[in-house]
């Protein structure tokens, strides 16, 4: 198991969501856990004041982070045909753009990382894979940030297309030619690798 536990607490009238790696095995806790918590805390500090994120309440220890509890359901559970779907994605787009303006790229944006409340408010709830550009980034960090920023935009375009019925490839292309070309190249490589793995499994099964 490599995911943190998510526990809800109520302290002094404040509802908190605490992501905690302490129950994980030693190597997961000390390698993956420490890094994920440190990166997420840095991202929340850099994003202080931005709408669409949980409030950051600090790090109880090296393996956990405390955030304000947010109501809502994952974007993956958004009902088909919901009337305000375009408004929801407009809000999500503004959140992602705001993070990018602050020099924060999420890098692994998925349906499960977005909560949508009954009134249509959207929140991004997982910044553990984020990269923060910082005040004086070197060329490597700047290049990584730009790649992950484009990756965020591609992920958002794909999710929006799926929920609104738009053509996914057209939505990806609209992000920009360089970002789209990288994505389509990576997808071809992944499909080729999956096909190769499938052929190897078939040979193994017939041996």
Coordinates of C-alpha atoms in Angstrom, one line a residue:
X1 CA 0.0 0.0 0.0
X2 CA 1.5 3.3 -1.1
X3 CA -1.4 5.7 -0.4
X4 CA -1.7 7.8 2.7
X5 CA -4.6 7.3 5.1
X6 CA -7.2 10.2 5.0
X7 CA -8.7 10.8 8.4
X8 CA -11.3 13.4 9.3
X9 CA -10.9 15.2 12.7
X10 CA -12.9 17.9 14.4
X11 CA -10.6 20.1 16.6
X12 CA -11.9 23.3 18.2
X13 CA -14.8 23.4 15.9
X14 CA -12.7 23.0 12.7
X15 CA -13.1 20.0 10.4
X16 CA -9.7 18.8 9.3
X17 CA -8.7 16.2 6.7
X18 CA -5.3 14.7 7.7
X19 CA -3.3 12.7 5.1
X20 CA -1.1 10.4 7.1
X21 CA 1.7 8.0 5.9
X22 CA 2.6 6.8 9.4
X23 CA 0.7 3.5 9.0
X24 CA 2.5 2.6 5.8
X25 CA 5.5 0.3 5.7
X26 CA 8.9 1.7 6.7
X27 CA 10.3 2.3 3.2
X28 CA 7.0 3.7 1.8
X29 CA 6.7 6.0 4.8
X30 CA 10.2 7.3 4.8
X31 CA 10.8 7.5 1.1
X32 CA 7.5 8.2 -0.7
X33 CA 5.6 9.6 2.3
X34 CA 8.2 12.1 3.4
X35 CA 8.7 13.4 -0.2
X36 CA 4.9 13.6 -1.0
X37 CA 4.2 15.5 2.2
X38 CA 7.1 17.9 1.8
X39 CA 6.1 18.6 -1.8
X40 CA 2.4 19.0 -1.0
X41 CA 3.1 21.4 1.9
X42 CA 5.4 23.5 -0.3
X43 CA 2.6 23.7 -2.9
X44 CA 0.0 24.8 -0.4
X45 CA 2.3 27.4 1.0
X46 CA 3.0 28.8 -2.5
X47 CA -0.8 28.7 -3.3
X48 CA -1.9 30.5 -0.1
X49 CA -5.0 32.5 -0.7
X50 CA -6.0 30.9 -3.9
X51 CA -9.7 29.9 -4.3
X52 CA -10.5 26.3 -5.0
X53 CA -8.1 24.7 -2.6
X54 CA -8.4 23.4 0.9
X55 CA -7.0 25.6 3.7
X56 CA -3.5 24.5 4.8
X57 CA -3.2 23.9 8.5
X58 CA 0.4 22.7 8.6
X59 CA 2.3 19.5 9.1
X60 CA 1.8 17.6 12.3
X61 CA 5.0 15.7 11.6
X62 CA 7.2 14.6 8.6
X63 CA 4.6 12.0 7.5
X64 CA 1.3 13.9 7.6
X65 CA -0.4 17.1 6.4
X66 CA -3.5 18.8 7.8
X67 CA -6.0 20.5 5.5
X68 CA -9.4 21.9 5.9
X69 CA -12.2 19.4 5.2
X70 CA -14.1 20.0 2.0
X71 CA -17.6 18.6 1.2
X72 CA -18.3 17.2 -2.2
X73 CA -18.0 14.1 -4.4
X74 CA -15.2 13.2 -6.8
X75 CA -15.5 14.5 -10.3
X76 CA -15.7 10.9 -11.5
X77 CA -19.2 10.7 -9.8
X78 CA -20.5 13.8 -11.6
X79 CA -23.9 12.7 -13.0
X80 CA -24.1 12.5 -16.8
X81 CA -26.1 15.4 -18.2
X82 CA -25.7 17.6 -15.2
X83 CA -26.9 21.1 -16.2
X84 CA -24.0 23.1 -14.8
X85 CA -21.2 20.9 -16.1
X86 CA -19.7 23.7 -18.2
X87 CA -19.7 26.0 -15.2
X88 CA -18.0 23.4 -13.0
X89 CA -15.2 23.0 -15.6
X90 CA -14.9 26.7 -16.0
X91 CA -14.3 26.9 -12.2
X92 CA -11.8 24.0 -12.4
X93 CA -10.0 25.7 -15.3
X94 CA -9.7 28.9 -13.2
X95 CA -8.2 27.0 -10.3
X96 CA -5.6 25.2 -12.4
X97 CA -4.7 28.5 -14.2
X98 CA -4.3 30.2 -10.8
X99 CA -1.9 27.5 -9.7
X100 CA 0.1 27.8 -12.8
X101 CA 0.3 31.6 -12.3
X102 CA 1.7 31.0 -8.9
X103 CA 4.3 28.6 -10.4
X104 CA 2.7 25.4 -9.2
X105 CA 2.2 22.5 -11.6
X106 CA 0.1 19.6 -10.4
X107 CA 1.6 17.0 -12.7
X108 CA -0.9 14.2 -12.1
X109 CA -4.4 15.7 -12.3
X110 CA -7.2 13.0 -12.2
X111 CA -10.9 12.8 -11.6
X112 CA -10.3 11.7 -8.0
X113 CA -8.2 14.8 -7.3
X114 CA -11.3 17.1 -7.9
X115 CA -14.2 17.5 -5.5
X116 CA -17.5 19.0 -6.7
X117 CA -20.1 20.2 -4.2
X118 CA -23.8 20.2 -4.7
X119 CA -23.8 23.9 -5.5
X120 CA -21.2 23.3 -8.3
X121 CA -18.1 24.6 -6.4
X122 CA -15.0 22.7 -7.5
X123 CA -11.8 22.1 -5.5
X124 CA -8.5 20.5 -6.3
X125 CA -7.6 18.3 -3.3
X126 CA -4.3 16.6 -4.1
X127 CA -1.0 18.5 -4.6
X128 CA 1.3 15.6 -3.6
X129 CA 2.9 15.4 -7.0
X130 CA 3.2 19.1 -7.6
X131 CA 6.3 21.0 -8.6
X132 CA 6.8 24.5 -7.3
X133 CA 8.8 26.8 -9.6
X134 CA 10.2 29.0 -6.9
X135 CA 11.8 32.4 -7.1
X136 CA 15.1 31.4 -8.9
X137 CA 14.5 28.2 -10.8
X138 CA 17.2 26.6 -12.8
X139 CA 16.7 25.5 -16.4
X140 CA 15.9 21.9 -15.3
X141 CA 13.2 22.9 -12.8
X142 CA 11.7 25.4 -15.3
X143 CA 11.6 22.7 -18.0
X144 CA 10.0 20.3 -15.6
X145 CA 7.4 22.9 -14.6
X146 CA 6.6 23.7 -18.2
X147 CA 6.1 20.0 -19.0
X148 CA 3.9 19.3 -16.0
X149 CA 1.9 22.5 -16.6
X150 CA 1.2 21.3 -20.1
X151 CA 0.3 17.9 -18.7
X152 CA -2.2 19.6 -16.4
X153 CA -3.8 21.3 -19.3
X154 CA -4.0 18.1 -21.3
X155 CA -5.6 16.3 -18.3
X156 CA -8.2 19.0 -17.9
X157 CA -9.0 19.1 -21.6
X158 CA -9.6 15.3 -21.6
X159 CA -11.8 15.4 -18.5
X160 CA -13.8 18.2 -19.8
X161 CA -14.3 16.4 -23.2
X162 CA -15.5 13.3 -21.5
X163 CA -18.0 15.1 -19.3
X164 CA -19.3 17.4 -22.0
X165 CA -19.4 15.1 -25.0
X166 CA -16.7 17.1 -26.9
X167 CA -14.2 15.4 -29.2
X168 CA -11.3 14.4 -27.0
X169 CA -8.6 14.6 -29.6
X170 CA -9.8 18.0 -30.7
X171 CA -9.8 19.2 -27.1
X172 CA -6.2 18.0 -26.6
X173 CA -5.1 19.6 -29.9
X174 CA -6.6 22.9 -28.7
X175 CA -4.2 23.0 -25.7
X176 CA -1.3 23.7 -28.1
X177 CA 0.7 22.0 -30.8
X178 CA 3.8 21.2 -28.7
X179 CA 1.8 19.9 -25.7
X180 CA -0.5 17.9 -27.9
X181 CA 2.3 16.4 -30.0
X182 CA 4.1 15.2 -26.8
X183 CA 0.9 13.7 -25.5
X184 CA 0.1 11.8 -28.7
X185 CA 3.7 10.6 -29.0
X186 CA 3.6 9.3 -25.4
X187 CA 0.2 7.6 -26.0
X188 CA 1.5 5.8 -29.1
X189 CA 4.5 4.6 -27.1
X190 CA 2.3 3.4 -24.3
X191 CA 0.0 1.5 -26.6
X192 CA 3.0 -0.1 -28.3
X193 CA 4.4 -1.1 -24.9
X194 CA 1.0 -2.5 -23.8
X195 CA 0.7 -4.5 -27.0
X196 CA 4.2 -5.9 -26.5
X197 CA 3.4 -6.9 -22.9
X198 CA 0.2 -8.5 -24.1
X199 CA 2.1 -10.6 -26.6
X200 CA 4.6 -11.6 -24.0
X201 CA 1.8 -12.7 -21.7
X202 CA 0.2 -14.8 -24.5
X203 CA 3.5 -16.5 -25.2
X204 CA 4.0 -17.2 -21.5
X205 CA 0.5 -18.7 -21.2
X206 CA 1.1 -21.0 -24.1
X207 CA 4.4 -22.2 -23.0

